Short mmCIF file of C-alpha atoms in Angstrom, two decimals:
data_model
loop_
_atom_site.label_atom_id
_atom_site.label_comp_id
_atom_site.label_asym_id
_atom_site.label_seq_id
_atom_site.Cartn_x
_atom_site.Cartn_y
_atom_site.Cartn_z
CA MET T 95 148.15 -35.83 341.69
CA LEU T 96 145.24 -37.35 339.78
CA THR T 97 146.24 -40.08 337.36
CA ARG T 98 144.28 -42.43 335.14
CA ARG T 99 145.07 -45.20 337.67
CA HIS T 100 143.34 -43.18 340.39
CA ILE T 101 140.31 -42.65 338.16
CA LEU T 102 140.08 -46.33 337.28
CA THR T 103 140.56 -47.40 340.90
CA SER T 104 137.76 -45.09 341.99
CA ALA T 105 135.52 -46.49 339.27
CA ALA T 106 136.14 -50.09 340.26
CA ALA T 107 135.39 -49.32 343.88
CA ALA T 108 132.17 -47.55 342.99
CA LEU T 109 130.91 -50.49 340.95
CA ALA T 110 130.90 -52.54 344.12
CA LEU T 111 128.64 -50.07 345.90
CA PRO T 112 124.91 -50.82 346.06
CA PHE T 113 124.03 -47.20 345.32
CA ALA T 114 126.04 -46.91 342.08
CA PRO T 115 123.86 -45.02 339.57
CA ARG T 116 121.62 -47.04 337.27
CA ARG T 117 121.99 -46.51 333.53
CA LEU T 118 119.14 -45.15 331.46
CA TRP T 119 119.48 -46.08 327.82
CA ALA T 120 117.29 -43.45 326.18
CA ALA T 121 117.04 -40.96 329.00
CA SER T 122 115.36 -38.01 327.27
CA SER T 123 114.32 -36.77 323.86
CA LEU T 124 112.94 -33.77 322.04
CA THR T 125 111.70 -32.86 318.57
CA LEU T 126 112.72 -29.79 316.59
CA GLY T 127 110.56 -29.66 313.47
CA ALA T 128 111.52 -32.79 311.53
CA ILE T 129 114.57 -33.41 313.74
CA GLN T 130 114.40 -36.12 316.40
CA ILE T 131 116.95 -35.83 319.21
CA ASP T 132 117.59 -38.53 321.80
CA THR T 133 120.23 -38.83 324.48
CA LEU T 134 121.72 -42.28 324.87
CA SER T 135 123.62 -43.32 327.97
CA ASP T 136 127.22 -44.42 327.74
CA GLY T 137 127.07 -45.18 331.46
CA ASN T 138 128.77 -42.89 333.96
CA LEU T 139 132.18 -41.80 335.15
CA VAL T 140 133.54 -42.16 338.66
CA LEU T 141 135.82 -39.26 339.56
CA PRO T 142 137.59 -38.00 342.66
CA GLY T 143 135.79 -34.83 343.67
CA ASP T 144 138.96 -32.76 343.40
CA PHE T 145 139.16 -33.51 339.68
CA ILE T 146 136.31 -31.03 339.22
CA LEU T 147 135.99 -29.19 342.55
CA GLY T 148 139.64 -28.69 343.52
CA GLY T 149 140.80 -25.08 343.76
CA MET T 150 137.32 -23.63 344.24
CA PRO T 151 136.31 -21.72 347.40
CA GLN T 152 135.77 -24.86 349.42
CA GLU T 153 133.15 -23.76 351.94
CA GLU T 154 130.82 -22.18 349.39
CA MET T 155 131.44 -25.00 346.92
CA ALA T 156 130.51 -27.62 349.52
CA GLN T 157 127.26 -25.84 350.27
CA ILE T 158 126.32 -25.72 346.59
CA VAL T 159 127.16 -29.36 345.97
CA ALA T 160 125.37 -30.50 349.14
CA ALA T 161 122.25 -28.62 348.06
CA HIS T 162 122.17 -30.91 345.03
CA GLY T 163 122.39 -33.98 347.27
CA LEU T 164 125.92 -34.86 346.19
CA PRO T 165 129.15 -35.61 348.08
CA THR T 166 132.35 -33.71 347.41
CA ASP T 167 134.80 -36.61 347.70
CA GLN T 168 133.54 -38.58 344.70
CA LEU T 169 131.33 -37.67 341.74
CA THR T 170 129.59 -40.05 339.32
CA PRO T 171 128.48 -37.87 336.39
CA PRO T 172 126.35 -39.48 333.68
CA CYS T 173 127.57 -39.65 330.10
CA ASN T 174 124.90 -38.61 327.59
CA VAL T 175 125.65 -39.18 323.91
CA THR T 176 123.38 -37.12 321.67
CA LEU T 177 121.71 -38.87 318.73
CA MET T 178 120.12 -36.72 316.00
CA ARG T 179 117.94 -38.06 313.17
CA ASP T 180 116.41 -35.91 310.45
CA GLY T 181 115.14 -38.60 308.06
CA THR T 182 118.35 -38.49 306.00
CA ASN T 183 121.23 -38.27 308.46
CA THR T 184 121.77 -40.26 311.65
CA VAL T 185 124.29 -38.27 313.66
CA LEU T 186 126.11 -38.99 316.91
CA PHE T 187 127.72 -36.18 318.89
CA ASP T 188 130.70 -37.95 320.51
CA VAL T 189 131.00 -41.72 320.85
CA GLY T 190 131.51 -42.42 324.54
CA ALA T 191 134.44 -44.03 326.30
CA GLY T 192 134.67 -47.42 324.63
CA PRO T 193 136.12 -50.44 326.46
CA ASP T 194 139.41 -48.98 327.70
CA PHE T 195 138.66 -46.09 330.04
CA GLN T 196 136.37 -46.92 332.97
CA PRO T 197 134.29 -50.04 333.61
CA SER T 198 131.24 -47.92 334.47
CA ALA T 199 131.27 -46.32 331.00
CA GLY T 200 131.53 -47.54 327.41
CA LYS T 201 127.92 -48.74 327.14
CA LEU T 202 126.90 -46.94 323.95
CA ALA T 203 126.48 -50.09 321.84
CA GLU T 204 123.83 -51.32 324.29
CA ALA T 205 122.11 -47.95 324.17
CA LEU T 206 122.03 -47.97 320.38
CA ASP T 207 120.58 -51.46 320.42
CA ALA T 208 117.85 -50.32 322.81
CA ALA T 209 117.08 -47.50 320.36
CA GLY T 210 116.78 -50.00 317.49
CA LEU T 211 120.01 -48.96 315.79
CA THR T 212 123.34 -50.54 314.97
CA THR T 213 126.70 -48.86 314.61
CA ASP T 214 126.38 -49.32 310.84
CA ASP T 215 123.38 -46.97 310.83
CA ILE T 216 125.40 -43.93 311.92
CA THR T 217 126.07 -41.62 308.97
CA HIS T 218 128.06 -38.93 310.82
CA VAL T 219 130.06 -38.67 314.03
CA VAL T 220 130.64 -35.14 315.31
CA PHE T 221 133.19 -34.62 318.09
CA THR T 222 132.97 -31.86 320.68
CA HIS T 223 136.49 -32.63 321.89
CA GLY T 224 139.11 -35.33 322.37
CA HIS T 225 138.82 -36.42 326.01
CA PRO T 226 138.53 -40.19 326.62
CA ASP T 227 134.85 -40.30 327.59
CA HIS T 228 133.94 -38.57 324.32
CA LEU T 229 136.42 -40.08 321.86
CA TRP T 230 137.70 -43.48 322.95
CA GLY T 231 134.56 -45.29 321.75
CA LEU T 232 135.79 -44.66 318.20
CA LEU T 233 137.74 -47.96 318.12
CA ASP T 234 136.84 -51.43 319.33
CA ASP T 235 139.05 -53.99 321.11
CA PHE T 236 140.71 -54.85 317.78
CA ASP T 237 141.36 -51.21 316.83
CA ASP T 238 138.71 -51.38 314.11
CA LEU T 239 136.40 -48.43 313.57
CA VAL T 240 133.15 -48.91 315.49
CA PHE T 241 131.21 -46.71 313.03
CA PRO T 242 132.55 -47.86 309.65
CA ASN T 243 129.99 -46.03 307.49
CA ALA T 244 130.24 -42.66 309.22
CA GLU T 245 131.84 -39.41 308.15
CA TYR T 246 133.87 -37.90 311.03
CA LEU T 247 133.77 -34.19 311.84
CA ILE T 248 135.90 -32.27 314.35
CA GLY T 249 137.33 -28.79 314.77
CA GLN T 250 140.77 -28.53 313.22
CA ALA T 251 142.31 -26.89 316.31
CA GLU T 252 141.14 -29.81 318.44
CA PHE T 253 142.42 -32.40 315.98
CA ASN T 254 145.76 -30.62 315.65
CA TYR T 255 146.21 -30.41 319.41
CA TRP T 256 145.70 -34.11 320.08
CA THR T 257 147.78 -35.28 317.11
CA ASP T 258 150.68 -32.91 317.86
CA PRO T 259 153.60 -35.07 319.11
CA ASN T 260 154.44 -32.36 321.66
CA THR T 261 151.09 -32.66 323.44
CA VAL T 262 151.97 -35.82 325.33
CA SER T 263 154.95 -34.12 326.97
CA THR T 264 153.21 -30.81 327.74
CA ILE T 265 149.71 -31.80 328.84
CA GLY T 266 150.78 -32.82 332.35
CA GLU T 267 151.35 -36.21 333.93
CA ALA T 268 147.74 -36.69 335.00
CA ARG T 269 146.54 -36.47 331.38
CA THR T 270 149.38 -38.19 329.53
CA THR T 271 147.22 -41.24 328.82
CA PHE T 272 144.49 -38.96 327.48
CA ALA T 273 146.94 -37.63 324.89
CA ILE T 274 148.26 -41.05 323.89
CA GLY T 275 144.75 -42.45 323.51
CA ALA T 276 143.48 -39.47 321.53
CA GLU T 277 146.41 -39.51 319.11
CA ARG T 278 145.94 -43.22 318.38
CA ARG T 279 142.24 -42.88 317.69
CA LEU T 280 142.36 -39.67 315.67
CA SER T 281 145.22 -41.04 313.57
CA ALA T 282 142.88 -43.90 312.61
CA ILE T 283 140.51 -41.42 310.93
CA ALA T 284 143.08 -38.88 309.74
CA ASP T 285 142.41 -39.63 306.07
CA ALA T 286 138.63 -39.52 306.45
CA VAL T 287 137.99 -36.66 308.88
CA ARG T 288 136.31 -33.40 307.87
CA PHE T 289 137.40 -30.30 309.73
CA VAL T 290 134.75 -27.79 310.80
CA SER T 291 135.08 -24.17 311.82
CA ASP T 292 133.27 -21.75 314.11
CA GLY T 293 129.95 -20.60 312.64
CA GLU T 294 129.95 -23.18 309.86
CA GLU T 295 126.78 -25.10 309.02
CA ILE T 296 128.41 -28.53 309.07
CA LEU T 297 125.23 -30.41 308.11
CA PRO T 298 121.70 -29.15 307.42
CA GLY T 299 120.42 -27.69 310.67
CA ILE T 300 123.74 -28.06 312.56
CA ALA T 301 126.10 -25.12 313.15
CA ALA T 302 129.47 -25.28 314.91
CA ARG T 303 130.18 -22.93 317.84
CA ALA T 304 133.72 -22.49 319.21
CA THR T 305 133.69 -23.03 323.00
CA PRO T 306 137.38 -23.39 323.98
CA GLY T 307 138.91 -23.85 327.40
CA HIS T 308 137.89 -27.30 328.55
CA THR T 309 140.19 -28.33 325.72
CA PRO T 310 141.94 -26.00 323.25
CA GLY T 311 139.53 -26.62 320.37
CA HIS T 312 136.33 -27.65 322.16
CA MET T 313 133.18 -27.02 320.13
CA ALA T 314 129.47 -26.90 320.84
CA PHE T 315 126.86 -27.44 318.13
CA GLU T 316 123.59 -25.60 317.62
CA LEU T 317 120.76 -27.69 316.22
CA ARG T 318 118.05 -25.60 314.56
CA ALA T 319 114.73 -26.17 312.81
CA GLY T 320 112.82 -23.00 312.01
CA SER T 321 112.56 -20.89 315.17
CA GLU T 322 113.43 -23.79 317.49
CA SER T 323 116.97 -24.64 318.53
CA ALA T 324 119.05 -26.60 321.00
CA MET T 325 122.75 -26.44 321.85
CA VAL T 326 124.85 -29.58 322.29
CA VAL T 327 127.34 -28.17 324.79
CA GLY T 328 129.69 -31.11 325.33
CA ASP T 329 131.81 -30.31 328.39
CA ALA T 330 131.63 -26.53 328.05
CA LEU T 331 129.03 -26.94 330.83
CA GLY T 332 130.41 -29.95 332.66
CA ASN T 333 128.02 -30.30 335.61
CA HIS T 334 124.67 -29.04 336.88
CA HIS T 335 125.87 -27.52 340.14
CA VAL T 336 128.93 -25.25 340.32
CA ALA T 337 129.24 -24.82 336.54
CA PHE T 338 125.80 -23.19 336.53
CA GLU T 339 125.69 -21.49 339.91
CA ARG T 340 129.27 -20.17 339.78
CA PRO T 341 130.26 -20.31 336.08
CA GLY T 342 133.18 -17.93 336.63
CA TRP T 343 134.94 -20.31 339.01
CA ALA T 344 137.90 -22.28 337.69
CA SER T 345 137.34 -26.05 337.48
CA GLY T 346 140.03 -28.68 337.80
CA SER T 347 138.61 -30.60 334.85
CA ASP T 348 139.40 -27.79 332.37
CA GLN T 349 142.74 -27.60 330.60
CA ASP T 350 142.66 -23.79 330.34
CA LYS T 351 140.71 -22.88 333.46
CA ASP T 352 140.39 -19.13 332.88
CA LEU T 353 139.34 -19.49 329.24
CA ALA T 354 136.86 -22.23 330.11
CA ALA T 355 135.26 -19.98 332.74
CA THR T 356 134.96 -17.14 330.23
CA THR T 357 133.36 -19.55 327.77
CA ARG T 358 130.88 -20.82 330.39
CA VAL T 359 129.76 -17.33 331.34
CA ALA T 360 129.17 -16.33 327.72
CA LEU T 361 127.48 -19.61 326.78
CA LEU T 362 125.07 -19.52 329.72
CA ASP T 363 124.19 -15.91 328.95
CA GLN T 364 123.47 -16.81 325.32
CA ILE T 365 121.42 -19.91 326.11
CA SER T 366 119.38 -18.34 328.90
CA THR T 367 118.71 -15.10 327.03
CA ALA T 368 117.51 -17.01 323.95
CA GLN T 369 115.56 -19.49 326.14
CA MET T 370 117.30 -22.17 324.12
CA ARG T 371 117.36 -25.80 325.15
CA LEU T 372 120.75 -27.24 325.95
CA ILE T 373 122.01 -30.81 325.85
CA GLY T 374 124.86 -31.58 328.23
CA PHE T 375 127.09 -34.64 328.16
CA HIS T 376 127.37 -34.78 331.96
CA LEU T 377 124.05 -33.23 333.00
CA PRO T 378 121.40 -35.26 334.87
CA GLY T 379 118.10 -36.64 333.62
CA GLY T 380 119.46 -37.32 330.15
CA GLY T 381 121.01 -33.88 329.86
CA ILE T 382 118.25 -31.97 328.04
CA GLY T 383 116.94 -28.81 329.68
CA TYR T 384 117.26 -25.06 330.11
CA ALA T 385 119.57 -22.60 331.83
CA GLN T 386 117.54 -20.26 334.05
CA LYS T 387 119.04 -17.10 335.49
CA SER T 388 119.18 -17.30 339.31
CA GLY T 389 120.84 -14.53 341.31
CA ASP T 390 124.43 -14.14 340.22
CA GLY T 391 124.37 -17.51 338.45
CA TYR T 392 122.05 -19.96 336.79
CA ARG T 393 120.09 -23.12 337.44
CA PHE T 394 119.82 -26.16 335.20
CA ILE T 395 116.16 -27.02 334.64
CA ALA T 396 115.84 -30.55 333.26
CA GLU T 397 113.13 -31.00 330.66
#
């Protein structure tokens, strides 16, 4: 069974390897009208392959993953935090892992510095969901808020799930630490958080889109300026290989595997049909690109 100890042990071992992936601070960017969007690296995760690939048809899965030049025993997905600036608001979508999850992640402060920003400059923090690599960067080593001037926005279903005292005993042993860490961090902003709902324009040019399954209240966010748009998908599309080529397959990383697969299929259909850019937290090349229909599935085309 996968535990946080296994994840951390894998990460420490990977850091010693000469081919561990190099971080890119500002990996990609795009402009939508007056909106500037940049992806900033929080580093990368180091995961046992089964955490994502377990339970899939193994022979076909291995062929797909190998075609992308990746192994199946260990995966090192990048962590792309989306930064949006419109001249008034400076918005982060998720905050990375912080200092307590994996040594290969938690690098967002360095990325902000490279972009000429400090944590004080962030006006809004918008959460896609409450997993450690997206949420744990909320607090520093002293449990102080890293972004003291920000307003915090999250879907109410997601907030309620992670702050429910029953979650820690029902989420499963492998994710118990996820629940404990999320509750501690979300409780720190409980009096300052703003809840957002599906379809709501949460800030000018930003609309919330319910994309449940990876977590119960996972949300994506559509950024729009005139006729141009891009979707911040969080972990609704968690990788650039099997999630695109076989979106209907269940993934071990999703809490509700069937619902997450249904969400992936619908999201990819929407994004590809509209020829909309997408921004993925764990997608390569900074995470900005397109979903292109390919046979029975899709391909991620990095921009």
